[in-house]
mmCIF file of C-alpha atoms and ligand atoms in Angstrom:
data_model
loop_
_atom_site.group_PDB
_atom_site.id
_atom_site.type_symbol
_atom_site.label_atom_id
_atom_site.label_comp_id
_atom_site.label_asym_id
_atom_site.label_seq_id
_atom_site.Cartn_x
_atom_site.Cartn_y
_atom_site.Cartn_z
ATOM 1 C CA LEU A 169 119.792 48.109 99.819
ATOM 2 C CA ALA A 170 123.414 50.059 99.980
ATOM 3 C CA VAL A 171 122.019 51.476 103.344
ATOM 4 C CA LEU A 172 121.078 48.338 104.872
ATOM 5 C CA ARG A 173 124.535 47.285 103.715
ATOM 6 C CA ALA A 174 125.657 50.431 105.429
ATOM 7 C CA PHE A 175 123.777 49.535 108.874
ATOM 8 C CA THR A 176 124.894 45.914 108.932
ATOM 9 C CA GLU A 177 128.808 46.960 108.534
ATOM 10 C CA THR A 178 128.676 49.755 110.652
ATOM 11 C CA PRO A 179 128.699 48.473 114.827
ATOM 12 C CA ARG A 180 126.487 50.807 116.503
ATOM 13 C CA HIS A 181 127.700 49.703 119.598
ATOM 14 C CA LEU A 182 131.085 51.390 119.183
ATOM 15 C CA PHE A 183 129.297 54.831 119.348
ATOM 16 C CA VAL A 184 127.437 54.081 122.186
ATOM 17 C CA PRO A 185 128.402 54.999 125.699
ATOM 18 C CA HIS A 186 129.794 52.058 127.910
ATOM 19 C CA ALA A 187 127.090 51.902 129.976
ATOM 20 C CA LEU A 188 124.107 51.763 127.595
ATOM 21 C CA ARG A 189 126.294 49.179 125.021
ATOM 22 C CA HIS A 190 123.706 46.387 126.204
ATOM 23 C CA ARG A 191 120.952 48.565 124.293
ATOM 24 C CA ALA A 192 122.960 49.337 121.304
ATOM 25 C CA TYR A 193 120.850 47.579 118.820
ATOM 26 C CA GLU A 194 117.511 48.355 120.185
ATOM 27 C CA ASP A 195 115.727 50.831 117.140
ATOM 28 C CA ALA A 196 115.918 53.635 119.715
ATOM 29 C CA ALA A 197 117.523 56.736 120.387
ATOM 30 C CA LEU A 198 119.701 56.814 123.189
ATOM 31 C CA PRO A 199 121.773 59.315 125.589
ATOM 32 C CA ILE A 200 125.171 60.239 124.531
ATOM 33 C CA GLY A 201 126.180 62.864 126.963
ATOM 34 C CA ASN A 202 125.640 66.676 127.142
ATOM 35 C CA GLY A 203 121.907 66.668 126.870
ATOM 36 C CA GLN A 204 122.251 64.988 122.917
ATOM 37 C CA THR A 205 121.009 61.589 122.057
ATOM 38 C CA ILE A 206 121.928 59.191 119.187
ATOM 39 C CA SER A 207 118.995 59.366 116.675
ATOM 40 C CA GLN A 208 116.712 56.449 116.293
ATOM 41 C CA PRO A 209 118.156 54.105 113.528
ATOM 42 C CA PHE A 210 115.396 54.052 111.815
ATOM 43 C CA THR A 211 114.844 57.863 111.565
ATOM 44 C CA GLN A 212 118.387 57.813 110.184
ATOM 45 C CA ALA A 213 117.962 55.158 107.825
ATOM 46 C CA ARG A 214 115.150 57.141 106.356
ATOM 47 C CA TYR A 215 117.362 60.086 106.228
ATOM 48 C CA LEU A 216 119.363 57.912 104.222
ATOM 49 C CA GLU A 217 117.194 56.190 101.344
ATOM 50 C CA THR A 218 115.973 60.004 100.554
ATOM 51 C CA LEU A 219 119.551 61.403 100.272
ATOM 52 C CA GLY A 220 119.904 58.374 97.488
ATOM 53 C CA LEU A 221 123.757 58.145 97.786
ATOM 54 C CA THR A 222 125.618 56.500 95.123
ATOM 55 C CA GLY A 223 129.492 56.517 96.466
ATOM 56 C CA LYS A 224 130.874 59.220 94.698
ATOM 57 C CA GLU A 225 129.497 62.499 96.812
ATOM 58 C CA ARG A 226 131.011 64.689 99.340
ATOM 59 C CA VAL A 227 128.210 65.047 102.067
ATOM 60 C CA LEU A 228 128.326 67.808 104.940
ATOM 61 C CA GLU A 229 126.322 66.607 108.420
ATOM 62 C CA ILE A 230 126.050 69.124 110.993
ATOM 63 C CA GLY A 231 125.455 67.501 114.495
ATOM 64 C CA THR A 232 128.144 64.718 114.320
ATOM 65 C CA GLY A 233 126.968 63.193 118.112
ATOM 66 C CA SER A 234 128.110 60.530 118.656
ATOM 67 C CA GLY A 235 129.248 59.877 115.087
ATOM 68 C CA TYR A 236 127.164 56.631 114.439
ATOM 69 C CA GLN A 237 125.477 58.690 111.593
ATOM 70 C CA THR A 238 128.462 59.873 110.246
ATOM 71 C CA ALA A 239 129.997 56.554 109.778
ATOM 72 C CA LEU A 240 127.268 54.717 107.663
ATOM 73 C CA LEU A 241 127.628 58.251 105.745
ATOM 74 C CA ALA A 242 131.022 57.192 105.390
ATOM 75 C CA ALA A 243 129.929 53.923 103.930
ATOM 76 C CA LEU A 244 127.901 55.223 101.618
ATOM 77 C CA ALA A 245 129.433 58.539 100.185
ATOM 78 C CA ASP A 246 132.929 59.918 99.116
ATOM 79 C CA GLN A 247 134.044 61.925 101.559
ATOM 80 C CA VAL A 248 132.334 63.195 104.586
ATOM 81 C CA PHE A 249 132.524 66.652 106.366
ATOM 82 C CA THR A 250 131.026 66.663 109.860
ATOM 83 C CA ILE A 251 130.776 69.315 112.425
ATOM 84 C CA GLU A 252 129.737 69.455 116.031
ATOM 85 C CA ARG A 253 129.434 72.317 118.284
ATOM 86 C CA VAL A 254 130.218 70.516 121.521
ATOM 87 C CA ARG A 255 134.062 69.517 121.803
ATOM 88 C CA ALA A 256 133.285 66.382 124.097
ATOM 89 C CA LEU A 257 130.861 65.043 121.799
ATOM 90 C CA ALA A 258 133.471 65.596 118.780
ATOM 91 C CA GLU A 259 136.278 64.175 120.816
ATOM 92 C CA ALA A 260 134.418 60.664 121.459
ATOM 93 C CA ALA A 261 132.691 60.701 118.276
ATOM 94 C CA GLN A 262 136.282 61.430 116.563
ATOM 95 C CA ALA A 263 137.871 58.175 118.577
ATOM 96 C CA ALA A 264 134.771 55.659 117.751
ATOM 97 C CA LEU A 265 135.232 56.532 113.997
ATOM 98 C CA LYS A 266 138.634 55.818 113.790
ATOM 99 C CA ALA A 267 137.640 52.494 115.979
ATOM 100 C CA ALA A 268 135.307 51.648 113.070
ATOM 101 C CA ALA A 269 138.005 52.200 110.401
ATOM 102 C CA ALA A 270 136.170 55.205 108.726
ATOM 103 C CA GLY A 271 138.500 56.697 107.271
ATOM 104 C CA ASN A 272 137.287 58.938 104.514
ATOM 105 C CA VAL A 273 135.758 61.677 107.597
ATOM 106 C CA SER A 274 136.603 65.132 108.221
ATOM 107 C CA LEU A 275 135.214 66.869 111.673
ATOM 108 C CA LEU A 276 135.176 70.163 112.636
ATOM 109 C CA VAL A 277 134.463 71.891 116.104
ATOM 110 C CA GLY A 278 132.220 74.414 115.479
ATOM 111 C CA ASP A 279 128.607 76.206 114.327
ATOM 112 C CA GLY A 280 127.485 74.149 111.500
ATOM 113 C CA THR A 281 124.837 76.390 110.544
ATOM 114 C CA LEU A 282 127.639 78.230 108.886
ATOM 115 C CA GLY A 283 128.849 75.119 106.818
ATOM 116 C CA TRP A 284 132.548 74.569 105.728
ATOM 117 C CA SER A 285 133.247 76.721 103.040
ATOM 118 C CA ALA A 286 136.550 75.628 102.434
ATOM 119 C CA TYR A 287 134.902 72.071 100.854
ATOM 120 C CA ALA A 288 131.802 73.418 99.669
ATOM 121 C CA PRO A 289 129.933 72.607 97.057
ATOM 122 C CA TYR A 290 128.286 69.590 98.996
ATOM 123 C CA HIS A 291 126.175 67.139 96.932
ATOM 124 C CA ALA A 292 124.081 66.204 100.363
ATOM 125 C CA ILE A 293 123.465 67.925 103.249
ATOM 126 C CA LEU A 294 122.604 66.098 106.585
ATOM 127 C CA VAL A 295 121.403 68.427 109.383
ATOM 128 C CA ALA A 296 120.661 66.218 112.653
ATOM 129 C CA ALA A 297 119.246 69.334 115.000
ATOM 130 C CA GLY A 298 115.959 70.842 114.448
ATOM 131 C CA GLY A 299 115.866 74.322 113.603
ATOM 132 C CA PRO A 300 113.942 77.338 113.084
ATOM 133 C CA GLU A 301 114.948 78.244 109.620
ATOM 134 C CA VAL A 302 116.534 76.721 106.789
ATOM 135 C CA PRO A 303 120.246 78.149 107.607
ATOM 136 C CA GLN A 304 121.219 80.500 104.293
ATOM 137 C CA PRO A 305 125.217 79.338 104.354
ATOM 138 C CA LEU A 306 123.971 75.519 104.031
ATOM 139 C CA VAL A 307 121.627 76.723 100.787
ATOM 140 C CA GLN A 308 124.911 78.582 99.352
ATOM 141 C CA GLN A 309 126.996 74.940 100.021
ATOM 142 C CA LEU A 310 124.319 73.228 98.378
ATOM 143 C CA ALA A 311 125.762 72.092 94.911
ATOM 144 C CA PRO A 312 123.654 72.265 91.857
ATOM 145 C CA GLY A 313 121.156 69.265 92.171
ATOM 146 C CA GLY A 314 122.083 68.840 95.593
ATOM 147 C CA ARG A 315 119.994 67.562 98.648
ATOM 148 C CA MET A 316 119.489 68.768 101.879
ATOM 149 C CA ILE A 317 117.948 67.158 105.055
ATOM 150 C CA ILE A 318 116.852 68.967 107.767
ATOM 151 C CA PRO A 319 114.095 68.924 110.793
ATOM 152 C CA LEU A 320 112.518 72.585 110.475
ATOM 153 C CA GLY A 321 110.031 74.013 113.176
ATOM 154 C CA ALA A 322 109.724 74.567 117.313
ATOM 155 C CA LYS A 323 111.987 72.919 119.648
ATOM 156 C CA GLY A 324 110.799 69.345 120.243
ATOM 157 C CA ALA A 325 108.257 69.261 116.974
ATOM 158 C CA GLN A 326 109.737 69.526 113.630
ATOM 159 C CA THR A 327 108.700 68.486 110.532
ATOM 160 C CA LEU A 328 111.403 66.565 108.511
ATOM 161 C CA THR A 329 112.154 68.710 105.020
ATOM 162 C CA LEU A 330 114.104 67.736 101.716
ATOM 163 C CA VAL A 331 115.822 70.820 100.305
ATOM 164 C CA GLN A 332 116.604 70.801 96.874
ATOM 165 C CA ARG A 333 118.630 72.638 94.892
ATOM 166 C CA ALA A 334 117.537 72.736 90.944
ATOM 167 C CA GLU A 335 120.636 71.551 88.445
ATOM 168 C CA SER A 336 120.973 75.401 87.208
ATOM 169 C CA GLY A 337 120.107 79.247 89.020
ATOM 170 C CA GLY A 338 119.971 79.204 92.411
ATOM 171 C CA CYS A 339 116.175 78.132 92.764
ATOM 172 C CA VAL A 340 115.332 75.714 96.063
ATOM 173 C CA ARG A 341 112.542 73.454 96.430
ATOM 174 C CA ALA A 342 111.489 72.201 100.143
ATOM 175 C CA THR A 343 109.259 69.125 100.228
ATOM 176 C CA PRO A 344 107.914 68.013 103.627
ATOM 177 C CA LEU A 345 108.791 64.657 104.566
ATOM 178 C CA GLY A 346 106.882 64.203 108.399
ATOM 179 C CA GLU A 347 107.109 64.641 111.429
ATOM 180 C CA ALA A 348 110.527 64.275 113.379
ATOM 181 C CA ARG A 349 111.802 65.169 117.406
ATOM 182 C CA PHE A 350 115.243 66.287 117.281
ATOM 183 C CA VAL A 351 117.147 68.323 119.738
ATOM 184 C CA PRO A 352 117.894 71.950 118.941
ATOM 185 C CA LEU A 353 120.078 73.295 116.232
ATOM 186 C CA VAL A 354 121.768 75.692 118.365
ATOM 187 C CA GLY A 355 123.650 78.701 116.464
ATOM 188 C CA LYS A 356 123.791 81.572 114.867
ATOM 189 C CA HIS A 357 120.918 80.745 112.202
ATOM 190 C CA GLY A 358 119.420 78.337 114.617
ATOM 191 C CA PHE A 359 118.212 78.406 118.032
ATOM 192 C CA ASP A 360 120.393 80.744 120.759
ATOM 193 C CA ALA A 361 122.471 78.742 123.419
HETATM 194 N N1 SAH B 251 122.974 61.707 113.967
HETATM 195 C C1 SAH B 251 123.817 61.768 115.837
HETATM 196 C C2 SAH B 251 123.122 62.804 116.670
HETATM 197 C C3 SAH B 251 123.016 63.917 116.585
HETATM 198 S S1 SAH B 251 121.999 64.574 117.841
HETATM 199 C C4 SAH B 251 124.103 60.097 116.039
HETATM 200 O O1 SAH B 251 124.252 59.527 115.438
HETATM 201 O O2 SAH B 251 124.819 60.330 116.798
HETATM 202 C C5 SAH B 251 122.296 66.629 117.322
HETATM 203 C C6 SAH B 251 123.715 67.046 117.629
HETATM 204 O O3 SAH B 251 123.865 68.148 117.030
HETATM 205 C C7 SAH B 251 124.230 67.209 119.024
HETATM 206 O O4 SAH B 251 125.332 66.312 119.174
HETATM 207 C C8 SAH B 251 124.324 68.680 119.371
HETATM 208 O O5 SAH B 251 125.086 68.821 120.059
HETATM 209 C C9 SAH B 251 124.606 69.055 117.521
HETATM 210 N N2 SAH B 251 124.339 70.135 117.104
HETATM 211 C C10 SAH B 251 123.280 70.892 117.278
HETATM 212 N N3 SAH B 251 123.547 72.542 116.875
HETATM 213 C C11 SAH B 251 124.659 72.662 116.207
HETATM 214 C C12 SAH B 251 124.983 73.587 115.534
HETATM 215 N N4 SAH B 251 124.657 74.609 115.088
HETATM 216 N N5 SAH B 251 126.573 72.679 114.944
HETATM 217 C C13 SAH B 251 126.434 71.652 115.202
HETATM 218 N N6 SAH B 251 126.426 70.994 116.005
HETATM 219 C C14 SAH B 251 125.008 70.977 116.551
#
């Protein structure tokens, strides 16, 4: 129910380019410029349900894109740290997040495969682009008992994967959640640019 409420309270049209605003409430991925897309709402809902946020968490998001999913996370968690590698997208997302009055968000322009160590550890990490492997820095920045969701596999076809860190010790368990199709995760622990 919390996830449904977050969708109801977050105006998606603010995060979609002007020319596509009439399509903002379709359950579809849409282009946001720079060859990137705002994800399909159903996919995002599945992501968010799996993270099982209660409102108290510090969350790291890799791939801000439009900022829409960031705003959903901001409604479901305590603090959201989000990283986008394309500066133009980050700037548009920052403006949209302000318009949507999401105040508990910090945005960094850079390579998210390195994580954001200054605010680690994170109770949840959400990677919104598909990579060849789990970036090691993200595992290190995941809190004990924390959950990460990341699409893993080749460019254009991945398996959405849940990575859970044990309550004690560094043990990590990966569970496949299903097929997914995300834009490539580009960076030091991702694909080459
Ligand atoms: N969830 C977003 C969609 C993101 S699309 C939304 O709701 O709009 C994936 C984004 O990840 C793209 O904007 C892309 O530029 C970004 N990205 C890819 N590799 C990245 C990396 N290493 N670090 C940060 N962002 C990255």
